[in-house]
Every structure is written in C-alpha cells, then in structure tokens.
C-alpha cells in the first residue's frame, strides 16, 4: 500500500471518528465552508423594511454633554417614539431592557407614548438557571412573579405531541419589564440563544420555553421571540393569535409561515455586511429630528446598542430577517 493511500485512509478514519464524537472543530470547518459560499456568492442588494436606530458612541457622548448619562432618562425613548411614528413607522422594537422604574415623571411620559402608538415591542433578558433565580431576594422574586403580562403572548399550538421531538431553547425565567410599561406595550425576550461552535450567530430562536410558568401551571411557557412579535405587528397580525405547528415545524402567521429546525431556530440568510444592507441612524439624530423625511415610513425600526462599550461581544450574521416571508 502506498503512503498516499495510507494517509487517505488515516484521514478518513480520523474524520469519521471526529464526526461520531461530534468534535467542535469539525462543526467549525463545516460552518466556515458555509461562510465561504456566502462570500463567493457576494452581496445581494435588497430593499429592507428595517431601519436600525443605534445607541452609538456619538449618541452616548452627545447626551452626556447635555447632562443625560447612560442609562438614559426614559424621556429620550419617548421622544424617539414620537419622531419615528410621526414619520410613518409601522413597528418599533427595543433591544433594550426596561425592567426597573426610573424617574416617575418621565416613566409616565414614556408609558403614555407606548399607549399612544401601540405597535411597540419592548425586549427583555432571561434568567437561565433556576438556582440563579432562587438566589434573588425573595421580595424581588415576589414582585417579578406578580407581573405575568408577557405570558399573554404565549403561542397557540397544533400537533403538540410532536413538541417532545424538539430540543428547544429552554430557560427558567423571563425577566418581565416594568409593569406600567408591560401593560402599555408588547414584550418578549431579545436573547439570541446558543451560539455556533465558532461564536458566530447564524440562527435565531423563534420560540423560548420558560420553565417557571410551566412548573407553576400558569402557562405553556412556549413564547415567541421579540422579532416574531415585531413581524406579526408589521403584517397586521395580533401577537396573541400566533400559532406553532410542531408537525410542520412552522410558525403560522396567516399566509406567511416561518420554518424552524429541530431546536426551534430559524437559520439566518446572509445578504451582506451590516451598514451596507440596513440603514442605521444614531439615536441622538433621531430625537433631534436630524433625518430625511420618510426614512421610517412603513418600516420596522430596531433600537439597539451599536456602541463598542455597550454592545454584546458577539459576531452576528447580517440578515434580511425572516426573508422567506417578509421583506426585512
């Protein structure tokens, strides 16, 4: 047997062994090959129906000079909502947490803007482990448990028996947003779930399973991601009418259905690098009205961190989110 044949056999056996034991480096190679195909394909030009409002270094520093250091007063977000909805925005989703009270006067103002414009989704974070939650002060846990407005948006379901075949994104507790806001707006988690083996996000969970509400018999605990609620509002669908079909592995949104995998994730389609695809405007410019009229007309507006000091230390695919049913 020649040395080349022997080498081929050794390499083949090694990769079969690696695949059998699911070694991370094999998965990483597979992921990088997929990335390479996207790069070879090149950028795809689209007309996204999403505009990003960035909480960036410029906005943080400009407001600091004016006396508002981070975290910003809620008045800032109220003014932002007024500007974008007056310009014709359809939906605004905040990748920002509003779990605690601020100044009473500005909280009241922000709550009033939420009630006025209605199509607002407030994101929040997750408490992954039961032990972590039980370590909270009992008084805080009581306050958290009294606020269950987010459970109003639990999915309706068909073919529930097949749920047992999935391995979905499971957490113990969703941290509810501050109650005066939770009764005035939609709320859901903005968390991205599990990263790929190389630390890149290529998938987005369409459902999150909350252990606490199931454990206490309050709800099914099977809840939509913030982006799903935003998409439903954009399409004119009541978020309380969202349906999961576990047999077809789809989120049913009237005539628009979104496929998910065995983990309840949607794979993100890569169109190109961030700002080359999506218009991004600093939040300071928005609240000061420094944008072209019509920028937000009929758009989904995502408000989130882009500042180096604030953003999550993760690398994301830039996607035309839910591209197969929705012009994002």
PDB file of C-alpha atoms in Angstrom:
ATOM      1  CA  UNK A   1       0.000   0.000   0.000  1.00  0.00           C
ATOM      2  CA  UNK A   2       1.406   3.400  -0.993  1.00  0.00           C
ATOM      3  CA  UNK A   3       1.977   6.140   1.562  1.00  0.00           C
ATOM      4  CA  UNK A   4      -0.660   8.308  -0.125  1.00  0.00           C
ATOM      5  CA  UNK A   5      -3.318   5.591   0.179  1.00  0.00           C
ATOM      6  CA  UNK A   6      -2.362   5.030   3.799  1.00  0.00           C
ATOM      7  CA  UNK A   7      -2.610   8.761   4.501  1.00  0.00           C
ATOM      8  CA  UNK A   8      -6.054   8.931   2.884  1.00  0.00           C
ATOM      9  CA  UNK A   9      -7.261   6.006   5.000  1.00  0.00           C
ATOM     10  CA  UNK A  10      -5.906   7.576   8.205  1.00  0.00           C
ATOM     11  CA  UNK A  11      -7.523  10.942   7.430  1.00  0.00           C
ATOM     12  CA  UNK A  12     -10.837   9.282   6.545  1.00  0.00           C
ATOM     13  CA  UNK A  13     -10.861   7.223   9.742  1.00  0.00           C
ATOM     14  CA  UNK A  14      -9.968  10.317  11.762  1.00  0.00           C
ATOM     15  CA  UNK A  15     -12.827  12.368  10.334  1.00  0.00           C
ATOM     16  CA  UNK A  16     -15.316   9.525  10.814  1.00  0.00           C
ATOM     17  CA  UNK A  17     -14.168   9.324  14.436  1.00  0.00           C
ATOM     18  CA  UNK A  18     -14.407  13.103  14.830  1.00  0.00           C
ATOM     19  CA  UNK A  19     -17.916  13.230  13.355  1.00  0.00           C
ATOM     20  CA  UNK A  20     -19.039  10.303  15.522  1.00  0.00           C
ATOM     21  CA  UNK A  21     -17.882  12.094  18.669  1.00  0.00           C
ATOM     22  CA  UNK A  22     -19.126  15.465  17.378  1.00  0.00           C
ATOM     23  CA  UNK A  23     -15.906  17.349  17.900  1.00  0.00           C
ATOM     24  CA  UNK A  24     -16.334  21.117  17.678  1.00  0.00           C
ATOM     25  CA  UNK A  25     -13.574  21.644  15.154  1.00  0.00           C
ATOM     26  CA  UNK A  26     -15.440  19.500  12.588  1.00  0.00           C
ATOM     27  CA  UNK A  27     -18.536  21.639  13.036  1.00  0.00           C
ATOM     28  CA  UNK A  28     -16.416  24.781  12.744  1.00  0.00           C
ATOM     29  CA  UNK A  29     -14.961  23.566   9.438  1.00  0.00           C
ATOM     30  CA  UNK A  30     -18.485  22.949   8.152  1.00  0.00           C
ATOM     31  CA  UNK A  31     -19.604  26.421   9.260  1.00  0.00           C
ATOM     32  CA  UNK A  32     -16.610  28.115   7.669  1.00  0.00           C
ATOM     33  CA  UNK A  33     -17.294  26.323   4.390  1.00  0.00           C
ATOM     34  CA  UNK A  34     -20.842  27.697   4.509  1.00  0.00           C
ATOM     35  CA  UNK A  35     -19.436  31.186   5.160  1.00  0.00           C
ATOM     36  CA  UNK A  36     -17.119  30.780   2.186  1.00  0.00           C
ATOM     37  CA  UNK A  37     -20.061  30.009  -0.109  1.00  0.00           C
ATOM     38  CA  UNK A  38     -21.763  33.230   1.014  1.00  0.00           C
ATOM     39  CA  UNK A  39     -18.580  35.213   0.324  1.00  0.00           C
ATOM     40  CA  UNK A  40     -18.150  33.650  -3.105  1.00  0.00           C
ATOM     41  CA  UNK A  41     -21.766  34.434  -3.913  1.00  0.00           C
ATOM     42  CA  UNK A  42     -21.250  38.086  -2.977  1.00  0.00           C
ATOM     43  CA  UNK A  43     -23.597  40.711  -1.645  1.00  0.00           C
ATOM     44  CA  UNK A  44     -27.273  40.631  -2.590  1.00  0.00           C
ATOM     45  CA  UNK A  45     -28.945  44.017  -2.954  1.00  0.00           C
ATOM     46  CA  UNK A  46     -32.323  44.236  -1.261  1.00  0.00           C
ATOM     47  CA  UNK A  47     -34.734  46.927  -0.127  1.00  0.00           C
ATOM     48  CA  UNK A  48     -35.088  46.036   3.540  1.00  0.00           C
ATOM     49  CA  UNK A  49     -38.096  47.181   5.510  1.00  0.00           C
ATOM     50  CA  UNK A  50     -35.947  47.569   8.620  1.00  0.00           C
ATOM     51  CA  UNK A  51     -34.148  50.669   9.857  1.00  0.00           C
ATOM     52  CA  UNK A  52     -31.718  50.476  12.779  1.00  0.00           C
ATOM     53  CA  UNK A  53     -31.515  53.262  15.350  1.00  0.00           C
ATOM     54  CA  UNK A  54     -28.153  52.908  17.016  1.00  0.00           C
ATOM     55  CA  UNK A  55     -27.279  53.602  20.614  1.00  0.00           C
ATOM     56  CA  UNK A  56     -23.780  54.509  19.496  1.00  0.00           C
ATOM     57  CA  UNK A  57     -20.748  56.321  20.895  1.00  0.00           C
ATOM     58  CA  UNK A  58     -21.788  59.570  19.229  1.00  0.00           C
ATOM     59  CA  UNK A  59     -25.266  59.494  20.797  1.00  0.00           C
ATOM     60  CA  UNK A  60     -23.954  58.483  24.220  1.00  0.00           C
ATOM     61  CA  UNK A  61     -21.415  61.304  24.229  1.00  0.00           C
ATOM     62  CA  UNK A  62     -23.817  63.931  22.841  1.00  0.00           C
ATOM     63  CA  UNK A  63     -26.431  63.226  25.502  1.00  0.00           C
ATOM     64  CA  UNK A  64     -23.757  63.105  28.192  1.00  0.00           C
ATOM     65  CA  UNK A  65     -22.713  66.648  27.255  1.00  0.00           C
ATOM     66  CA  UNK A  66     -26.365  67.642  27.632  1.00  0.00           C
ATOM     67  CA  UNK A  67     -26.486  66.108  31.112  1.00  0.00           C
ATOM     68  CA  UNK A  68     -28.020  62.689  30.434  1.00  0.00           C
ATOM     69  CA  UNK A  69     -25.503  59.920  31.115  1.00  0.00           C
ATOM     70  CA  UNK A  70     -26.183  56.240  30.498  1.00  0.00           C
ATOM     71  CA  UNK A  71     -28.659  54.712  31.291  1.00  0.00           C
ATOM     72  CA  UNK A  72     -30.715  57.370  29.582  1.00  0.00           C
ATOM     73  CA  UNK A  73     -33.761  59.006  31.037  1.00  0.00           C
ATOM     74  CA  UNK A  74     -36.957  57.414  29.668  1.00  0.00           C
ATOM     75  CA  UNK A  75     -37.888  60.760  28.122  1.00  0.00           C
ATOM     76  CA  UNK A  76     -35.275  60.055  25.433  1.00  0.00           C
ATOM     77  CA  UNK A  77     -37.126  56.928  24.316  1.00  0.00           C
ATOM     78  CA  UNK A  78     -40.473  58.710  24.390  1.00  0.00           C
ATOM     79  CA  UNK A  79     -39.155  61.441  22.094  1.00  0.00           C
ATOM     80  CA  UNK A  80     -37.658  58.807  19.830  1.00  0.00           C
ATOM     81  CA  UNK A  81     -41.029  57.065  19.508  1.00  0.00           C
ATOM     82  CA  UNK A  82     -42.756  60.331  18.685  1.00  0.00           C
ATOM     83  CA  UNK A  83     -40.262  61.129  15.929  1.00  0.00           C
ATOM     84  CA  UNK A  84     -40.347  57.752  14.171  1.00  0.00           C
ATOM     85  CA  UNK A  85     -44.111  57.209  14.377  1.00  0.00           C
ATOM     86  CA  UNK A  86     -44.792  60.755  13.180  1.00  0.00           C
ATOM     87  CA  UNK A  87     -42.582  59.851  10.211  1.00  0.00           C
ATOM     88  CA  UNK A  88     -44.743  56.810   9.472  1.00  0.00           C
ATOM     89  CA  UNK A  89     -43.042  53.851  11.197  1.00  0.00           C
ATOM     90  CA  UNK A  90     -45.191  50.711  11.487  1.00  0.00           C
ATOM     91  CA  UNK A  91     -43.421  48.978  14.383  1.00  0.00           C
ATOM     92  CA  UNK A  92     -40.645  49.820  16.848  1.00  0.00           C
ATOM     93  CA  UNK A  93     -38.769  47.063  18.702  1.00  0.00           C
ATOM     94  CA  UNK A  94     -36.338  47.846  21.517  1.00  0.00           C
ATOM     95  CA  UNK A  95     -33.293  45.654  22.034  1.00  0.00           C
ATOM     96  CA  UNK A  96     -33.061  47.419  25.398  1.00  0.00           C
ATOM     97  CA  UNK A  97     -34.314  46.331  28.837  1.00  0.00           C
ATOM     98  CA  UNK A  98     -36.894  48.302  30.810  1.00  0.00           C
ATOM     99  CA  UNK A  99     -37.160  46.118  33.904  1.00  0.00           C
ATOM    100  CA  UNK A 100     -36.810  48.770  36.619  1.00  0.00           C
ATOM    101  CA  UNK A 101     -38.551  52.064  37.399  1.00  0.00           C
ATOM    102  CA  UNK A 102     -36.880  55.370  36.604  1.00  0.00           C
ATOM    103  CA  UNK A 103     -37.950  58.915  37.394  1.00  0.00           C
ATOM    104  CA  UNK A 104     -41.710  58.918  37.960  1.00  0.00           C
ATOM    105  CA  UNK A 105     -42.469  61.850  35.653  1.00  0.00           C
ATOM    106  CA  UNK A 106     -40.501  60.570  32.672  1.00  0.00           C
ATOM    107  CA  UNK A 107     -41.692  56.993  33.208  1.00  0.00           C
ATOM    108  CA  UNK A 108     -45.263  58.293  32.972  1.00  0.00           C
ATOM    109  CA  UNK A 109     -44.390  60.148  29.777  1.00  0.00           C
ATOM    110  CA  UNK A 110     -42.807  57.051  28.223  1.00  0.00           C
ATOM    111  CA  UNK A 111     -45.793  54.886  29.227  1.00  0.00           C
ATOM    112  CA  UNK A 112     -48.143  57.412  27.621  1.00  0.00           C
ATOM    113  CA  UNK A 113     -46.210  57.281  24.332  1.00  0.00           C
ATOM    114  CA  UNK A 114     -46.358  53.476  24.411  1.00  0.00           C
ATOM    115  CA  UNK A 115     -50.138  53.635  24.811  1.00  0.00           C
ATOM    116  CA  UNK A 116     -50.470  56.265  22.104  1.00  0.00           C
ATOM    117  CA  UNK A 117     -48.557  54.423  19.388  1.00  0.00           C
ATOM    118  CA  UNK A 118     -49.239  50.812  20.497  1.00  0.00           C
ATOM    119  CA  UNK A 119     -47.075  48.980  17.961  1.00  0.00           C
ATOM    120  CA  UNK A 120     -44.035  48.845  20.242  1.00  0.00           C
ATOM    121  CA  UNK A 121     -42.206  45.719  21.418  1.00  0.00           C
ATOM    122  CA  UNK A 122     -40.003  46.011  24.493  1.00  0.00           C
ATOM    123  CA  UNK A 123     -37.275  43.420  24.776  1.00  0.00           C
ATOM    124  CA  UNK A 124     -36.008  41.881  27.969  1.00  0.00           C
ATOM    125  CA  UNK A 125     -33.432  39.417  29.194  1.00  0.00           C
ATOM    126  CA  UNK A 126     -33.513  35.886  30.563  1.00  0.00           C
ATOM    127  CA  UNK A 127     -32.664  34.177  33.826  1.00  0.00           C
ATOM    128  CA  UNK A 128     -31.294  30.896  32.531  1.00  0.00           C
ATOM    129  CA  UNK A 129     -30.922  28.807  35.684  1.00  0.00           C
ATOM    130  CA  UNK A 130     -33.397  28.102  38.481  1.00  0.00           C
ATOM    131  CA  UNK A 131     -30.606  28.350  41.040  1.00  0.00           C
ATOM    132  CA  UNK A 132     -29.770  31.857  39.863  1.00  0.00           C
ATOM    133  CA  UNK A 133     -33.398  32.902  40.150  1.00  0.00           C
ATOM    134  CA  UNK A 134     -33.754  31.428  43.649  1.00  0.00           C
ATOM    135  CA  UNK A 135     -30.692  33.402  44.738  1.00  0.00           C
ATOM    136  CA  UNK A 136     -32.642  36.621  44.151  1.00  0.00           C
ATOM    137  CA  UNK A 137     -34.046  38.431  47.167  1.00  0.00           C
ATOM    138  CA  UNK A 138     -37.471  36.976  47.997  1.00  0.00           C
ATOM    139  CA  UNK A 139     -39.096  40.409  47.780  1.00  0.00           C
ATOM    140  CA  UNK A 140     -37.824  40.896  44.237  1.00  0.00           C
ATOM    141  CA  UNK A 141     -38.968  37.405  43.218  1.00  0.00           C
ATOM    142  CA  UNK A 142     -42.449  38.188  44.535  1.00  0.00           C
ATOM    143  CA  UNK A 143     -42.579  41.392  42.510  1.00  0.00           C
ATOM    144  CA  UNK A 144     -41.347  39.605  39.395  1.00  0.00           C
ATOM    145  CA  UNK A 145     -43.857  36.774  39.765  1.00  0.00           C
ATOM    146  CA  UNK A 146     -46.790  39.167  40.087  1.00  0.00           C
ATOM    147  CA  UNK A 147     -46.020  40.572  36.637  1.00  0.00           C
ATOM    148  CA  UNK A 148     -47.089  37.973  34.073  1.00  0.00           C
ATOM    149  CA  UNK A 149     -48.270  40.215  31.231  1.00  0.00           C
ATOM    150  CA  UNK A 150     -45.664  38.732  28.868  1.00  0.00           C
ATOM    151  CA  UNK A 151     -47.415  35.349  29.134  1.00  0.00           C
ATOM    152  CA  UNK A 152     -50.394  36.809  27.247  1.00  0.00           C
ATOM    153  CA  UNK A 153     -48.356  36.257  24.090  1.00  0.00           C
ATOM    154  CA  UNK A 154     -47.676  32.542  24.563  1.00  0.00           C
ATOM    155  CA  UNK A 155     -48.086  30.648  21.304  1.00  0.00           C
ATOM    156  CA  UNK A 156     -51.203  28.759  20.387  1.00  0.00           C
ATOM    157  CA  UNK A 157     -50.224  25.284  19.217  1.00  0.00           C
ATOM    158  CA  UNK A 158     -51.200  22.423  16.939  1.00  0.00           C
ATOM    159  CA  UNK A 159     -49.777  18.883  16.864  1.00  0.00           C
ATOM    160  CA  UNK A 160     -48.414  19.418  20.369  1.00  0.00           C
ATOM    161  CA  UNK A 161     -47.415  15.747  20.775  1.00  0.00           C
ATOM    162  CA  UNK A 162     -44.508  16.342  18.405  1.00  0.00           C
ATOM    163  CA  UNK A 163     -43.104  19.026  20.694  1.00  0.00           C
ATOM    164  CA  UNK A 164     -41.407  16.163  22.552  1.00  0.00           C
ATOM    165  CA  UNK A 165     -39.237  15.571  19.468  1.00  0.00           C
ATOM    166  CA  UNK A 166     -37.733  19.062  19.624  1.00  0.00           C
ATOM    167  CA  UNK A 167     -34.763  20.317  21.585  1.00  0.00           C
ATOM    168  CA  UNK A 168     -35.793  23.967  22.013  1.00  0.00           C
ATOM    169  CA  UNK A 169     -34.112  26.898  23.726  1.00  0.00           C
ATOM    170  CA  UNK A 170     -35.047  26.423  27.397  1.00  0.00           C
ATOM    171  CA  UNK A 171     -34.595  28.921  30.218  1.00  0.00           C
ATOM    172  CA  UNK A 172     -36.014  29.200  33.719  1.00  0.00           C
ATOM    173  CA  UNK A 173     -37.493  32.702  33.839  1.00  0.00           C
ATOM    174  CA  UNK A 174     -38.062  35.681  31.597  1.00  0.00           C
ATOM    175  CA  UNK A 175     -37.443  38.905  33.484  1.00  0.00           C
ATOM    176  CA  UNK A 176     -40.643  40.919  32.943  1.00  0.00           C
ATOM    177  CA  UNK A 177     -40.407  44.574  32.021  1.00  0.00           C
ATOM    178  CA  UNK A 178     -41.547  47.263  34.466  1.00  0.00           C
ATOM    179  CA  UNK A 179     -45.297  46.772  34.884  1.00  0.00           C
ATOM    180  CA  UNK A 180     -46.517  50.253  33.801  1.00  0.00           C
ATOM    181  CA  UNK A 181     -44.736  49.576  30.503  1.00  0.00           C
ATOM    182  CA  UNK A 182     -45.789  45.929  30.224  1.00  0.00           C
ATOM    183  CA  UNK A 183     -49.483  46.894  30.241  1.00  0.00           C
ATOM    184  CA  UNK A 184     -48.866  49.541  27.574  1.00  0.00           C
ATOM    185  CA  UNK A 185     -46.678  47.619  25.093  1.00  0.00           C
ATOM    186  CA  UNK A 186     -45.816  44.150  23.834  1.00  0.00           C
ATOM    187  CA  UNK A 187     -42.883  42.414  25.473  1.00  0.00           C
ATOM    188  CA  UNK A 188     -40.662  39.427  24.728  1.00  0.00           C
ATOM    189  CA  UNK A 189     -37.071  38.349  25.034  1.00  0.00           C
ATOM    190  CA  UNK A 190     -34.409  39.620  22.655  1.00  0.00           C
ATOM    191  CA  UNK A 191     -31.890  36.892  23.582  1.00  0.00           C
ATOM    192  CA  UNK A 192     -30.278  35.019  20.694  1.00  0.00           C
ATOM    193  CA  UNK A 193     -29.938  31.589  22.305  1.00  0.00           C
ATOM    194  CA  UNK A 194     -26.996  29.313  21.584  1.00  0.00           C
ATOM    195  CA  UNK A 195     -24.027  30.483  19.542  1.00  0.00           C
ATOM    196  CA  UNK A 196     -22.476  28.297  16.873  1.00  0.00           C
ATOM    197  CA  UNK A 197     -19.254  26.488  17.776  1.00  0.00           C
ATOM    198  CA  UNK A 198     -17.126  29.363  16.432  1.00  0.00           C
ATOM    199  CA  UNK A 199     -19.017  32.030  18.393  1.00  0.00           C
ATOM    200  CA  UNK A 200     -20.976  33.401  15.433  1.00  0.00           C
ATOM    201  CA  UNK A 201     -24.762  33.758  15.421  1.00  0.00           C
ATOM    202  CA  UNK A 202     -26.250  32.137  12.325  1.00  0.00           C
ATOM    203  CA  UNK A 203     -29.603  31.145  13.816  1.00  0.00           C
ATOM    204  CA  UNK A 204     -32.376  32.865  15.745  1.00  0.00           C
ATOM    205  CA  UNK A 205     -34.747  31.117  18.192  1.00  0.00           C
ATOM    206  CA  UNK A 206     -38.377  31.503  17.169  1.00  0.00           C
ATOM    207  CA  UNK A 207     -39.576  30.033  20.454  1.00  0.00           C
ATOM    208  CA  UNK A 208     -38.317  30.170  24.016  1.00  0.00           C
ATOM    209  CA  UNK A 209     -39.524  27.691  26.647  1.00  0.00           C
ATOM    210  CA  UNK A 210     -39.859  29.157  30.140  1.00  0.00           C
ATOM    211  CA  UNK A 211     -39.597  26.590  32.918  1.00  0.00           C
ATOM    212  CA  UNK A 212     -41.082  28.745  35.691  1.00  0.00           C
ATOM    213  CA  UNK A 213     -44.522  29.225  34.123  1.00  0.00           C
ATOM    214  CA  UNK A 214     -44.740  25.529  33.170  1.00  0.00           C
ATOM    215  CA  UNK A 215     -43.603  24.470  36.633  1.00  0.00           C
ATOM    216  CA  UNK A 216     -46.294  26.600  38.274  1.00  0.00           C
ATOM    217  CA  UNK A 217     -49.070  25.657  35.844  1.00  0.00           C
ATOM    218  CA  UNK A 218     -49.581  29.268  34.765  1.00  0.00           C
ATOM    219  CA  UNK A 219     -48.910  28.867  31.050  1.00  0.00           C
ATOM    220  CA  UNK A 220     -47.475  26.525  28.441  1.00  0.00           C
ATOM    221  CA  UNK A 221     -44.357  28.678  28.738  1.00  0.00           C
ATOM    222  CA  UNK A 222     -43.752  28.423  24.977  1.00  0.00           C
ATOM    223  CA  UNK A 223     -43.184  32.024  23.990  1.00  0.00           C
ATOM    224  CA  UNK A 224     -42.237  33.947  20.833  1.00  0.00           C
ATOM    225  CA  UNK A 225     -39.035  35.872  20.306  1.00  0.00           C
ATOM    226  CA  UNK A 226     -39.229  39.679  20.162  1.00  0.00           C
ATOM    227  CA  UNK A 227     -38.634  39.610  16.398  1.00  0.00           C
ATOM    228  CA  UNK A 228     -41.629  37.334  15.838  1.00  0.00           C
ATOM    229  CA  UNK A 229     -43.940  39.757  17.646  1.00  0.00           C
ATOM    230  CA  UNK A 230     -42.499  42.659  15.633  1.00  0.00           C
ATOM    231  CA  UNK A 231     -43.061  40.729  12.394  1.00  0.00           C
ATOM    232  CA  UNK A 232     -46.642  39.909  13.393  1.00  0.00           C
ATOM    233  CA  UNK A 233     -47.412  43.574  14.081  1.00  0.00           C
ATOM    234  CA  UNK A 234     -45.863  44.562  10.756  1.00  0.00           C
ATOM    235  CA  UNK A 235     -48.106  42.076   8.962  1.00  0.00           C
ATOM    236  CA  UNK A 236     -51.202  43.218  10.859  1.00  0.00           C
ATOM    237  CA  UNK A 237     -51.456  40.050  12.961  1.00  0.00           C
ATOM    238  CA  UNK A 238     -52.485  40.091  16.610  1.00  0.00           C
ATOM    239  CA  UNK A 239     -49.500  38.593  18.506  1.00  0.00           C
ATOM    240  CA  UNK A 240     -51.937  36.630  20.680  1.00  0.00           C
ATOM    241  CA  UNK A 241     -53.020  34.724  17.541  1.00  0.00           C
ATOM    242  CA  UNK A 242     -49.604  33.299  16.634  1.00  0.00           C
ATOM    243  CA  UNK A 243     -49.671  29.529  16.108  1.00  0.00           C
ATOM    244  CA  UNK A 244     -46.913  26.920  16.280  1.00  0.00           C
ATOM    245  CA  UNK A 245     -47.366  23.796  14.176  1.00  0.00           C
ATOM    246  CA  UNK A 246     -44.976  21.249  15.664  1.00  0.00           C
ATOM    247  CA  UNK A 247     -45.626  18.723  12.917  1.00  0.00           C
ATOM    248  CA  UNK A 248     -44.693  21.053  10.056  1.00  0.00           C
ATOM    249  CA  UNK A 249     -42.180  22.946  12.248  1.00  0.00           C
ATOM    250  CA  UNK A 250     -43.666  26.292  11.323  1.00  0.00           C
ATOM    251  CA  UNK A 251     -44.824  29.500  12.937  1.00  0.00           C
ATOM    252  CA  UNK A 252     -48.150  30.214  11.239  1.00  0.00           C
ATOM    253  CA  UNK A 253     -48.817  33.884  10.527  1.00  0.00           C
ATOM    254  CA  UNK A 254     -51.873  33.857   8.251  1.00  0.00           C
ATOM    255  CA  UNK A 255     -50.469  33.173   4.777  1.00  0.00           C
ATOM    256  CA  UNK A 256     -46.879  33.690   5.940  1.00  0.00           C
ATOM    257  CA  UNK A 257     -45.287  30.679   7.619  1.00  0.00           C
ATOM    258  CA  UNK A 258     -41.778  30.564   9.074  1.00  0.00           C
ATOM    259  CA  UNK A 259     -39.881  27.295   9.178  1.00  0.00           C
ATOM    260  CA  UNK A 260     -37.778  26.301  12.169  1.00  0.00           C
ATOM    261  CA  UNK A 261     -35.393  23.426  12.834  1.00  0.00           C
ATOM    262  CA  UNK A 262     -35.419  20.686  15.483  1.00  0.00           C
ATOM    263  CA  UNK A 263     -34.213  23.208  18.052  1.00  0.00           C
ATOM    264  CA  UNK A 264     -36.871  25.785  17.230  1.00  0.00           C
ATOM    265  CA  UNK A 265     -34.359  28.027  15.443  1.00  0.00           C
ATOM    266  CA  UNK A 266     -34.645  29.818  12.117  1.00  0.00           C
ATOM    267  CA  UNK A 267     -31.467  29.825  10.051  1.00  0.00           C
ATOM    268  CA  UNK A 268     -30.470  33.342   9.027  1.00  0.00           C
ATOM    269  CA  UNK A 269     -29.882  34.140   5.393  1.00  0.00           C
ATOM    270  CA  UNK A 270     -26.780  36.298   4.901  1.00  0.00           C
ATOM    271  CA  UNK A 271     -27.132  39.219   2.480  1.00  0.00           C
ATOM    272  CA  UNK A 272     -24.035  41.267   3.235  1.00  0.00           C
ATOM    273  CA  UNK A 273     -22.283  43.386   5.834  1.00  0.00           C
ATOM    274  CA  UNK A 274     -24.403  45.398   8.277  1.00  0.00           C
ATOM    275  CA  UNK A 275     -24.480  49.035   7.184  1.00  0.00           C
ATOM    276  CA  UNK A 276     -24.228  48.035   3.527  1.00  0.00           C
ATOM    277  CA  UNK A 277     -27.640  46.390   3.860  1.00  0.00           C
ATOM    278  CA  UNK A 278     -29.539  48.258   6.576  1.00  0.00           C
ATOM    279  CA  UNK A 279     -29.807  51.997   7.071  1.00  0.00           C
ATOM    280  CA  UNK A 280     -28.501  52.909  10.529  1.00  0.00           C
ATOM    281  CA  UNK A 281     -29.172  56.264  12.187  1.00  0.00           C
ATOM    282  CA  UNK A 282     -27.736  57.474  15.515  1.00  0.00           C
ATOM    283  CA  UNK A 283     -30.398  57.740  18.192  1.00  0.00           C
ATOM    284  CA  UNK A 284     -29.308  61.289  19.026  1.00  0.00           C
ATOM    285  CA  UNK A 285     -30.009  62.405  15.459  1.00  0.00           C
ATOM    286  CA  UNK A 286     -33.450  60.797  15.589  1.00  0.00           C
ATOM    287  CA  UNK A 287     -34.574  62.536  18.782  1.00  0.00           C
ATOM    288  CA  UNK A 288     -33.283  65.853  17.370  1.00  0.00           C
ATOM    289  CA  UNK A 289     -35.108  65.278  14.088  1.00  0.00           C
ATOM    290  CA  UNK A 290     -31.924  65.098  12.007  1.00  0.00           C
ATOM    291  CA  UNK A 291     -33.077  62.608   9.387  1.00  0.00           C
ATOM    292  CA  UNK A 292     -34.658  62.732   5.961  1.00  0.00           C
ATOM    293  CA  UNK A 293     -38.447  62.816   5.959  1.00  0.00           C
ATOM    294  CA  UNK A 294     -39.909  59.415   5.083  1.00  0.00           C
ATOM    295  CA  UNK A 295     -36.905  57.489   6.411  1.00  0.00           C
ATOM    296  CA  UNK A 296     -39.126  55.448   8.735  1.00  0.00           C
ATOM    297  CA  UNK A 297     -42.288  55.306   6.636  1.00  0.00           C
ATOM    298  CA  UNK A 298     -43.786  51.784   6.693  1.00  0.00           C
ATOM    299  CA  UNK A 299     -40.640  50.425   8.359  1.00  0.00           C
ATOM    300  CA  UNK A 300     -39.833  48.170  11.262  1.00  0.00           C
ATOM    301  CA  UNK A 301     -37.483  50.156  13.484  1.00  0.00           C
ATOM    302  CA  UNK A 302     -34.990  48.303  15.682  1.00  0.00           C
ATOM    303  CA  UNK A 303     -33.453  50.311  18.535  1.00  0.00           C
ATOM    304  CA  UNK A 304     -30.324  48.757  19.987  1.00  0.00           C
ATOM    305  CA  UNK A 305     -26.702  49.031  21.054  1.00  0.00           C
ATOM    306  CA  UNK A 306     -24.055  49.656  18.445  1.00  0.00           C
ATOM    307  CA  UNK A 307     -21.581  51.429  20.763  1.00  0.00           C
ATOM    308  CA  UNK A 308     -18.392  49.458  21.329  1.00  0.00           C
ATOM    309  CA  UNK A 309     -18.709  49.795  25.097  1.00  0.00           C
ATOM    310  CA  UNK A 310     -22.325  48.642  25.188  1.00  0.00           C
ATOM    311  CA  UNK A 311     -22.902  46.010  22.528  1.00  0.00           C
ATOM    312  CA  UNK A 312     -22.682  42.302  23.195  1.00  0.00           C
ATOM    313  CA  UNK A 313     -19.311  40.737  22.438  1.00  0.00           C
ATOM    314  CA  UNK A 314     -20.750  38.524  19.706  1.00  0.00           C
ATOM    315  CA  UNK A 315     -20.479  38.462  15.947  1.00  0.00           C
ATOM    316  CA  UNK A 316     -23.716  38.395  14.031  1.00  0.00           C
ATOM    317  CA  UNK A 317     -24.750  37.480  10.552  1.00  0.00           C
ATOM    318  CA  UNK A 318     -26.453  40.474   8.983  1.00  0.00           C
ATOM    319  CA  UNK A 319     -29.694  39.126   7.691  1.00  0.00           C
ATOM    320  CA  UNK A 320     -32.779  40.086   5.828  1.00  0.00           C
ATOM    321  CA  UNK A 321     -34.644  38.666   8.802  1.00  0.00           C
ATOM    322  CA  UNK A 322     -37.415  36.182   8.015  1.00  0.00           C
ATOM    323  CA  UNK A 323     -36.538  36.742   4.379  1.00  0.00           C
ATOM    324  CA  UNK A 324     -38.665  33.926   3.031  1.00  0.00           C
ATOM    325  CA  UNK A 325     -41.925  35.576   4.057  1.00  0.00           C
ATOM    326  CA  UNK A 326     -41.193  39.128   4.936  1.00  0.00           C
ATOM    327  CA  UNK A 327     -39.351  41.990   3.236  1.00  0.00           C
ATOM    328  CA  UNK A 328     -36.923  42.785   6.023  1.00  0.00           C
TER     329      UNK A 328
END
